[in-house]
Tab-separated table of C-alpha atoms in Angstrom:
chain	number	residue	atom	x	y	z
A	1025	MET	CA	71.963	89.186	106.887
A	1026	ARG	CA	70.193	89.202	103.074
A	1027	TYR	CA	72.136	91.418	101.663
A	1028	GLY	CA	75.715	91.921	101.392
A	1029	PHE	CA	78.801	89.472	102.925
A	1030	ASP	CA	79.279	87.956	99.419
A	1031	LEU	CA	82.159	85.824	100.205
A	1032	PRO	CA	80.956	84.160	103.685
A	1033	ARG	CA	77.813	83.097	102.034
A	1034	LYS	CA	79.484	81.538	99.361
A	1035	GLY	CA	76.635	81.938	96.769
A	1036	ILE	CA	73.547	81.034	99.093
A	1037	TRP	CA	70.819	83.563	98.845
A	1038	LYS	CA	67.713	81.794	100.908
A	1039	ALA	CA	65.475	85.213	100.971
A	1040	ARG	CA	65.918	85.367	97.289
A	1041	GLU	CA	65.258	81.750	96.576
A	1042	LEU	CA	61.741	82.529	98.419
A	1043	GLU	CA	61.183	85.559	96.975
A	1044	THR	CA	61.441	83.556	93.838
A	1045	ALA	CA	59.352	80.753	94.832
A	1046	ILE	CA	56.924	83.111	95.979
A	1047	CYS	CA	56.296	84.629	92.376
A	1048	GLU	CA	56.150	81.100	91.326
A	1049	THR	CA	53.554	80.080	93.619
A	1050	PHE	CA	51.477	82.789	93.807
A	1051	GLY	CA	51.901	83.937	90.415
A	1052	CYS	CA	53.088	87.633	90.950
A	1053	ARG	CA	56.054	89.317	89.057
A	1054	TYR	CA	57.777	90.586	92.249
A	1055	ALA	CA	58.067	89.625	96.060
A	1056	GLN	CA	59.749	91.258	98.756
A	1057	LEU	CA	60.521	89.642	102.175
A	1058	VAL	CA	60.560	91.156	105.187
A	1059	SER	CA	60.378	90.960	108.703
A	1060	SER	CA	56.749	90.687	109.403
A	1061	GLY	CA	53.188	91.125	108.199
A	1062	THR	CA	52.677	94.495	109.735
A	1063	ALA	CA	56.091	95.608	108.216
A	1064	ALA	CA	54.614	94.384	104.705
A	1065	LEU	CA	51.722	96.525	104.895
A	1066	THR	CA	53.740	99.594	106.168
A	1067	THR	CA	56.300	98.782	103.258
A	1068	ALA	CA	53.522	98.561	100.805
A	1069	LEU	CA	51.514	101.683	102.007
A	1070	SER	CA	54.975	104.058	101.963
A	1071	VAL	CA	56.217	102.463	98.416
A	1072	LEU	CA	52.536	103.531	96.960
A	1073	GLY	CA	53.117	107.343	98.055
A	1074	ILE	CA	50.203	106.846	101.233
A	1075	GLY	CA	50.995	109.081	103.870
A	1076	TYR	CA	50.372	112.702	105.930
A	1077	GLY	CA	46.939	113.679	105.463
A	1078	ASP	CA	45.473	110.320	103.318
A	1079	GLU	CA	43.016	108.369	104.038
A	1080	VAL	CA	42.760	104.382	103.991
A	1081	ILE	CA	39.544	102.638	103.804
A	1082	LEU	CA	39.677	99.385	106.202
A	1083	PRO	CA	37.631	96.978	107.866
A	1084	SER	CA	35.792	97.240	111.530
A	1085	PHE	CA	36.815	93.584	111.495
A	1086	THR	CA	40.458	93.089	110.992
A	1087	PHE	CA	43.749	92.647	113.163
A	1088	VAL	CA	45.288	95.403	114.837
A	1089	ALA	CA	48.285	95.824	112.408
A	1090	SER	CA	46.358	96.998	109.813
A	1091	PHE	CA	45.797	99.888	111.601
A	1092	GLU	CA	48.755	100.412	112.751
A	1093	ALA	CA	50.558	100.716	109.669
A	1094	VAL	CA	47.866	103.199	108.566
A	1095	VAL	CA	49.277	105.340	111.511
A	1096	SER	CA	52.632	104.316	111.239
A	1097	VAL	CA	52.743	106.223	107.886
A	1098	GLY	CA	51.220	109.310	109.239
A	1099	ALA	CA	47.651	107.993	107.387
A	1100	ILE	CA	44.292	108.299	108.453
A	1101	PRO	CA	42.442	105.054	109.187
A	1102	VAL	CA	38.472	105.046	108.119
A	1103	PHE	CA	36.831	102.134	109.633
A	1104	VAL	CA	33.668	101.039	107.808
A	1105	ASP	CA	31.124	98.196	108.601
A	1106	ILE	CA	31.770	94.919	107.382
A	1107	ASP	CA	28.660	92.335	105.689
A	1108	GLU	CA	28.934	88.582	105.918
A	1109	THR	CA	31.723	88.178	104.778
A	1110	LEU	CA	33.564	89.575	107.419
A	1111	THR	CA	35.229	91.621	105.459
A	1112	LEU	CA	34.421	95.024	103.550
A	1113	ASP	CA	30.802	96.131	102.674
A	1114	PRO	CA	31.569	97.416	99.014
A	1115	GLN	CA	28.761	99.569	99.984
A	1116	ALA	CA	29.706	101.255	102.949
A	1117	VAL	CA	33.356	101.631	101.225
A	1118	ARG	CA	31.469	103.970	98.818
A	1119	LYS	CA	29.728	105.935	101.263
A	1120	ALA	CA	32.787	106.420	103.263
A	1121	ILE	CA	35.166	108.015	100.059
A	1122	THR	CA	35.987	111.631	100.543
A	1123	PRO	CA	38.468	113.604	98.519
A	1124	LYS	CA	41.519	112.747	100.799
A	1125	THR	CA	40.666	108.786	100.241
A	1126	LYS	CA	43.839	107.396	98.534
A	1127	CYS	CA	43.266	103.863	99.435
A	1128	ILE	CA	41.188	101.193	100.203
A	1129	MET	CA	42.397	98.019	102.338
A	1130	PRO	CA	40.220	95.512	101.710
A	1131	VAL	CA	41.590	92.641	104.935
A	1132	HIS	CA	40.807	89.074	103.864
A	1133	MET	CA	40.321	87.540	107.046
A	1134	CYS	CA	40.063	84.194	108.544
A	1135	GLY	CA	41.130	82.768	105.056
A	1136	SER	CA	38.322	83.888	102.910
A	1137	MET	CA	38.199	86.784	100.877
A	1138	ALA	CA	36.547	90.368	100.723
A	1139	ASP	CA	33.938	91.216	97.094
A	1140	ILE	CA	37.197	91.723	95.366
A	1141	ASP	CA	35.448	93.050	91.978
A	1142	SER	CA	33.461	95.097	93.834
A	1143	LEU	CA	36.259	96.851	95.382
A	1144	VAL	CA	38.442	96.700	92.482
A	1145	ASP	CA	35.602	98.650	90.645
A	1146	ILE	CA	35.082	101.058	93.034
A	1147	CYS	CA	38.835	101.699	92.777
A	1148	LYS	CA	38.891	102.359	89.330
A	1149	GLN	CA	35.916	105.033	89.346
A	1150	ASN	CA	37.733	106.690	92.050
A	1151	ASN	CA	41.587	106.779	91.047
A	1152	LEU	CA	41.976	105.263	94.244
A	1153	LEU	CA	44.851	102.243	95.117
A	1154	LEU	CA	44.177	98.688	96.176
A	1155	VAL	CA	46.357	97.245	99.080
A	1156	GLU	CA	45.110	93.618	99.843
A	1157	ASP	CA	46.342	92.740	103.838
A	1158	ALA	CA	45.831	88.923	102.918
A	1159	CYS	CA	48.209	87.963	105.944
A	1160	GLN	CA	45.126	85.449	107.064
A	1161	SER	CA	44.323	84.248	103.695
A	1162	ILE	CA	47.683	82.790	102.009
A	1163	GLY	CA	46.715	80.386	99.658
A	1164	ALA	CA	42.989	81.750	99.066
A	1165	THR	CA	41.994	82.880	95.237
A	1166	PHE	CA	39.220	84.834	94.020
A	1167	ASN	CA	38.507	83.325	90.736
A	1168	GLY	CA	41.701	81.687	90.079
A	1169	ARG	CA	43.960	84.730	91.456
A	1170	TYR	CA	45.828	84.635	94.506
A	1171	LEU	CA	44.449	87.126	96.847
A	1172	GLY	CA	47.581	89.504	97.669
A	1173	THR	CA	48.066	89.308	93.982
A	1174	ILE	CA	45.313	91.536	92.670
A	1175	GLY	CA	45.520	94.776	93.939
A	1176	ASP	CA	48.576	97.748	93.289
A	1177	ALA	CA	49.850	95.381	96.380
A	1178	GLY	CA	49.360	92.908	99.158
A	1179	ALA	CA	51.074	91.429	102.163
A	1180	PHE	CA	51.257	88.119	103.611
A	1181	SER	CA	52.425	87.200	107.303
A	1182	PHE	CA	54.431	84.197	107.612
A	1183	ASP	CA	54.098	84.428	111.862
A	1184	PHE	CA	53.568	81.079	113.565
A	1185	VAL	CA	49.761	81.046	113.017
A	1186	LYS	CA	49.488	81.238	109.328
A	1187	THR	CA	49.179	78.910	106.878
A	1188	ILE	CA	52.678	78.737	106.036
A	1189	THR	CA	55.352	80.038	108.457
A	1190	CYS	CA	59.209	81.293	108.637
A	1191	ALA	CA	58.546	81.549	112.369
A	1192	GLU	CA	58.255	85.138	111.917
A	1193	GLY	CA	58.255	87.285	108.486
A	1194	GLY	CA	56.235	88.818	105.932
A	1195	ALA	CA	56.126	89.813	102.025
A	1196	VAL	CA	55.444	92.435	100.246
A	1197	LEU	CA	53.472	90.874	96.699
A	1198	THR	CA	53.214	93.383	93.355
A	1199	ASN	CA	53.205	93.406	89.959
A	1200	ASN	CA	54.337	96.917	90.102
A	1201	GLU	CA	58.134	96.880	89.292
A	1202	ASP	CA	58.274	100.530	90.887
A	1203	ALA	CA	56.774	99.315	94.242
A	1204	TYR	CA	59.145	96.609	94.323
A	1205	ILE	CA	62.135	98.399	93.424
A	1206	LYS	CA	61.150	100.983	96.216
A	1207	SER	CA	60.437	98.245	99.019
A	1208	ASP	CA	63.514	96.454	98.551
A	1209	GLY	CA	64.981	99.941	99.527
A	1210	TYR	CA	62.769	100.863	102.184
A	1211	SER	CA	62.796	97.881	104.142
A	1212	ASP	CA	66.757	98.185	104.759
A	1213	HIS	CA	67.617	101.623	105.533
A	1214	GLY	CA	66.885	103.283	102.173
A	1215	HIS	CA	69.971	101.130	100.589
A	1216	ASP	CA	69.653	101.007	96.594
A	1217	HIS	CA	71.646	97.484	96.358
A	1218	LYS	CA	73.131	98.781	92.947
A	1219	GLY	CA	76.801	97.590	93.865
A	1220	THR	CA	78.234	94.970	95.178
A	1221	ASP	CA	79.426	96.888	97.711
A	1222	ARG	CA	77.146	97.215	100.408
A	1223	GLY	CA	79.116	99.996	102.021
A	1224	ALA	CA	78.997	102.052	99.107
A	1225	ASP	CA	75.460	102.062	98.226
A	1226	LEU	CA	73.660	105.234	97.692
A	1227	HIS	CA	70.329	105.956	99.726
A	1228	PRO	CA	67.908	107.204	97.540
A	1229	PHE	CA	65.052	107.620	100.163
A	1230	LEU	CA	64.310	107.121	103.503
A	1231	GLY	CA	64.154	103.341	104.933
A	1232	TYR	CA	63.976	101.212	108.037
A	1233	ASN	CA	65.098	97.718	108.969
A	1234	PHE	CA	62.605	95.582	107.979
A	1235	ARG	CA	64.708	92.433	106.674
A	1236	ILE	CA	64.029	89.384	107.371
A	1237	SER	CA	67.023	86.757	108.263
A	1238	GLU	CA	68.024	84.042	105.930
A	1239	LEU	CA	67.571	81.635	108.535
A	1240	HIS	CA	63.798	82.584	108.812
A	1241	ALA	CA	63.698	82.298	104.972
A	1242	ALA	CA	65.145	79.141	104.956
A	1243	VAL	CA	61.884	77.809	107.017
A	1244	GLY	CA	60.018	79.587	104.639
A	1245	LEU	CA	61.144	77.282	101.572
A	1246	GLY	CA	60.640	74.313	103.363
A	1247	GLN	CA	57.077	75.488	104.136
A	1248	ILE	CA	56.178	76.593	100.937
A	1249	ARG	CA	56.737	73.602	99.327
A	1250	LYS	CA	53.913	71.959	101.535
A	1251	LEU	CA	51.179	74.595	100.619
A	1252	ARG	CA	49.521	72.578	98.524
A	1253	GLU	CA	49.381	69.569	101.178
A	1254	PHE	CA	48.234	72.087	103.972
A	1255	LEU	CA	45.393	73.335	101.934
A	1256	LYS	CA	44.368	70.148	100.683
A	1257	ILE	CA	44.400	68.924	104.234
A	1258	GLN	CA	42.489	71.943	105.461
A	1259	ARG	CA	39.890	71.956	102.980
A	1260	GLY	CA	38.970	68.519	103.752
A	1261	ASN	CA	38.969	69.171	107.601
A	1262	HIS	CA	36.985	72.100	107.071
A	1263	LYS	CA	34.129	70.310	104.507
A	1264	LEU	CA	33.867	67.402	107.319
A	1265	LEU	CA	33.051	69.895	110.034
A	1266	GLN	CA	30.391	72.022	107.953
A	1267	ASN	CA	28.739	69.054	106.988
A	1268	MET	CA	28.264	67.915	110.581
A	1269	LEU	CA	27.536	71.671	111.726
A	1270	GLN	CA	24.702	72.558	109.087
A	1271	GLN	CA	22.423	69.410	110.601
A	1272	VAL	CA	21.677	72.002	113.133
A	1273	PRO	CA	19.473	74.120	111.115
A	1274	GLU	CA	19.725	77.109	113.475
A	1275	ILE	CA	23.311	77.567	112.214
A	1276	SER	CA	24.354	79.509	109.318
A	1277	PHE	CA	27.785	80.367	107.872
A	1278	ARG	CA	29.492	83.205	106.264
A	1279	ARG	CA	28.871	84.510	102.447
A	1280	ILE	CA	32.087	83.631	100.728
A	1281	PRO	CA	32.242	85.468	97.312
A	1282	ASP	CA	34.089	82.359	95.567
A	1283	PRO	CA	33.808	79.096	97.431
A	1284	GLU	CA	36.263	77.465	95.711
A	1285	GLY	CA	38.774	80.017	96.540
A	1286	ASP	CA	38.238	79.468	100.215
A	1287	SER	CA	41.895	78.272	101.937
A	1288	CYS	CA	39.195	77.321	104.907
A	1289	THR	CA	41.758	78.266	107.759
A	1290	PHE	CA	38.071	78.898	109.767
A	1291	LEU	CA	35.057	77.703	109.492
A	1292	SER	CA	33.031	81.214	110.207
A	1293	TRP	CA	29.324	80.232	111.400
A	1294	PHE	CA	26.507	81.945	113.013
A	1295	LEU	CA	23.513	81.596	115.093
A	1296	PRO	CA	20.201	83.450	115.218
A	1297	THR	CA	21.016	85.876	118.284
A	1298	GLU	CA	23.428	87.255	120.387
A	1299	GLU	CA	21.927	85.594	123.931
A	1300	LEU	CA	22.303	82.136	121.614
A	1301	THR	CA	25.546	83.001	120.866
A	1302	LYS	CA	26.825	84.173	123.996
A	1303	ALA	CA	25.492	81.257	126.001
A	1304	VAL	CA	27.134	78.651	123.082
A	1305	VAL	CA	30.314	80.642	124.302
A	1306	ALA	CA	30.019	80.378	128.029
A	1307	GLU	CA	28.792	76.526	127.402
A	1308	LEU	CA	31.845	75.761	125.544
A	1309	LYS	CA	34.222	77.672	128.254
A	1310	SER	CA	32.496	75.884	130.641
A	1311	GLN	CA	32.952	72.101	128.981
A	1312	ASN	CA	36.674	73.103	128.652
A	1313	VAL	CA	36.326	72.900	124.748
A	1314	LEU	CA	36.201	76.616	123.886
A	1315	ALA	CA	40.151	76.641	122.640
A	1316	GLY	CA	40.412	76.893	118.902
A	1317	ASN	CA	36.617	78.741	118.623
A	1318	PHE	CA	36.257	82.348	118.598
A	1319	TYR	CA	33.946	84.725	119.649
A	1320	TRP	CA	35.472	88.200	117.652
A	1321	TYR	CA	32.915	90.055	119.479
A	1322	GLU	CA	34.882	90.264	122.655
A	1323	ASN	CA	38.310	89.880	121.506
A	1324	ASN	CA	40.906	92.393	122.135
A	1325	TRP	CA	42.963	91.915	118.964
A	1326	HIS	CA	40.596	91.713	116.040
A	1327	TYR	CA	37.524	93.865	116.595
A	1328	ILE	CA	37.039	97.315	116.841
A	1329	ARG	CA	34.612	97.617	119.815
A	1330	LYS	CA	37.516	96.388	122.277
A	1331	TRP	CA	40.679	98.779	120.673
A	1332	ASP	CA	40.306	101.230	123.629
A	1333	HIS	CA	44.074	102.202	122.603
A	1334	LEU	CA	42.953	103.134	119.515
A	1335	LYS	CA	39.894	104.907	120.661
A	1336	ASN	CA	41.704	107.269	122.693
A	1337	ALA	CA	44.846	107.456	120.267
A	1338	SER	CA	47.147	106.656	122.980
A	1339	SER	CA	50.618	106.292	121.765
A	1340	LEU	CA	53.986	106.295	123.468
A	1341	ASN	CA	55.492	109.206	120.912
A	1342	ALA	CA	53.559	112.453	120.512
A	1343	LEU	CA	50.703	111.706	117.203
A	1344	HIS	CA	50.243	115.295	115.318
A	1345	PRO	CA	47.401	116.386	116.973
A	1346	ASP	CA	45.129	116.235	113.401
A	1347	LEU	CA	45.855	112.693	113.248
A	1348	LYS	CA	44.787	112.129	116.611
A	1349	LYS	CA	42.088	113.956	116.480
A	1350	GLU	CA	40.873	112.372	112.903
A	1351	ILE	CA	41.718	108.707	114.419
A	1352	ILE	CA	39.313	108.956	117.379
A	1353	LYS	CA	36.288	110.444	115.720
A	1354	GLN	CA	36.951	107.676	113.124
A	1355	THR	CA	36.723	104.932	115.865
A	1356	LYS	CA	33.750	106.717	117.284
A	1357	LYS	CA	31.686	106.179	114.616
A	1358	ASP	CA	28.420	103.720	114.642
A	1359	PHE	CA	29.361	100.079	113.803
A	1360	SER	CA	26.114	98.460	114.420
A	1361	ALA	CA	25.638	96.596	111.503
A	1362	SER	CA	29.122	94.919	112.052
A	1363	ASP	CA	27.848	94.318	115.542
A	1364	ALA	CA	25.248	92.765	114.197
A	1365	ILE	CA	27.400	90.479	112.492
A	1366	MET	CA	29.956	89.806	114.902
A	1367	LYS	CA	27.837	89.511	118.124
A	1368	ARG	CA	26.310	86.090	116.288
A	1369	CYS	CA	29.701	84.702	114.583
A	1370	ILE	CA	32.197	82.299	115.704
A	1371	SER	CA	35.165	81.046	114.135
A	1372	THR	CA	36.592	77.562	114.146
A	1373	LEU	CA	40.264	77.559	113.512
A	1374	ILE	CA	40.941	74.600	110.949
A	1375	ASN	CA	43.904	72.213	112.544
A	1376	LEU	CA	46.027	70.468	110.013
A	1377	SER	CA	47.011	67.521	112.810
A	1378	TRP	CA	43.177	66.581	113.272
A	1379	THR	CA	42.491	63.050	113.331
A	1380	LYS	CA	39.090	61.820	111.930
A	1381	GLU	CA	38.365	60.685	115.409
A	1382	GLN	CA	38.998	64.390	116.747
A	1383	LEU	CA	37.197	65.790	113.785
A	1384	THR	CA	34.277	63.870	114.239
A	1385	GLN	CA	34.139	64.769	118.359
A	1386	LYS	CA	34.708	68.397	117.669
A	1387	GLY	CA	31.556	68.140	115.458
A	1388	GLU	CA	30.012	66.473	117.727
A	1389	GLN	CA	30.701	68.450	120.501
A	1390	LEU	CA	29.992	71.966	118.890
A	1391	SER	CA	26.574	70.520	117.468
A	1392	ALA	CA	25.510	69.356	121.095
A	1393	ILE	CA	26.329	72.018	122.873
A	1394	VAL	CA	24.231	74.331	120.276
A	1395	LYS	CA	21.496	72.068	120.699
A	1396	LYS	CA	21.544	72.089	124.407
A	1397	MET	CA	21.385	75.953	124.684
A	1398	ILE	CA	19.036	76.429	121.624
A	1399	SER	CA	16.805	73.602	124.225
A	1400	GLN	CA	17.394	75.828	127.085
A	1401	LYS	CA	16.772	78.908	125.150
A	1402	ARG	CA	13.260	77.800	124.190
A	1403	ILE	CA	14.075	79.039	120.829
A	1404	PRO	CA	12.343	77.648	117.544
A	1405	ALA	CA	13.991	75.645	115.029
């Protein structure tokens, strides 16, 4: 339990230690640990006052948690197209702004960043909040600033497949003292945490149980101390694999606004056509080497094309009729610009444990399969 029980804990506060380490590592004023990245997003939206009737602009390519958080606070997820950064297209964002727009939520997908300068400018020009979903890009930077610390609030995820893990957990990062104080209470049933007796705490607002445990925080402390090492290995493996794949002229790569800041959790690459991409994916599967390579266009978790539960607003609890109507409306929009990008994209997960031999073998396998499919499809170089 991260709060209370002062006597038996004997001065040990692992969550507090990890929050301090997060602030020192990433250069933010405040960090509030919670139980997951989803809880972090939900908390961030709530403490910034985003709720019923508000519109939150987010990308068509993200993880389902991004829109789940928006819907959970009663707000409307407004999906817009991505560009070849695999994140929000700033021009699509501008076109989507209405009088109901309250927040822009860039999702820094697959280790890299959105065009954050443009999005900050848009927020300033339109008096909008910026909440960064940096769950997939821990350790990535933009112009020297860590993703998740640039907007009004940011969210990290520490689940098992993230750069650093607590096994399960998340964090709200902010430089806003009011948002931090509210995050501390909101994630613990609304407790104000002002006294020494937990049972005597006041509850100035409604909250929920989004607490992290001391055990998970202890795991996170061990992990955050290794972040620099993890990033160094990731970036080295990413560079070697990209150098091999770029020898194939038909392969191109995602646009990264600040290449030096890429955390390199994935190498995302494009082929010229949907037909060739699908043929390569099928061959990867046929040769039993698809594992670790993701074709998001057919993925149930990450791209709007397969979110049938959201498109039908299927929920176990009744949604407000207006919210349900808006959700269905937003998911029925034309995302052909995003389709044109996603149907040609493959993302290869960068593994920390690869040996040089394994990495070389992977690069050779991928290159050979792409060349084989190009030859069979008779696509000119």
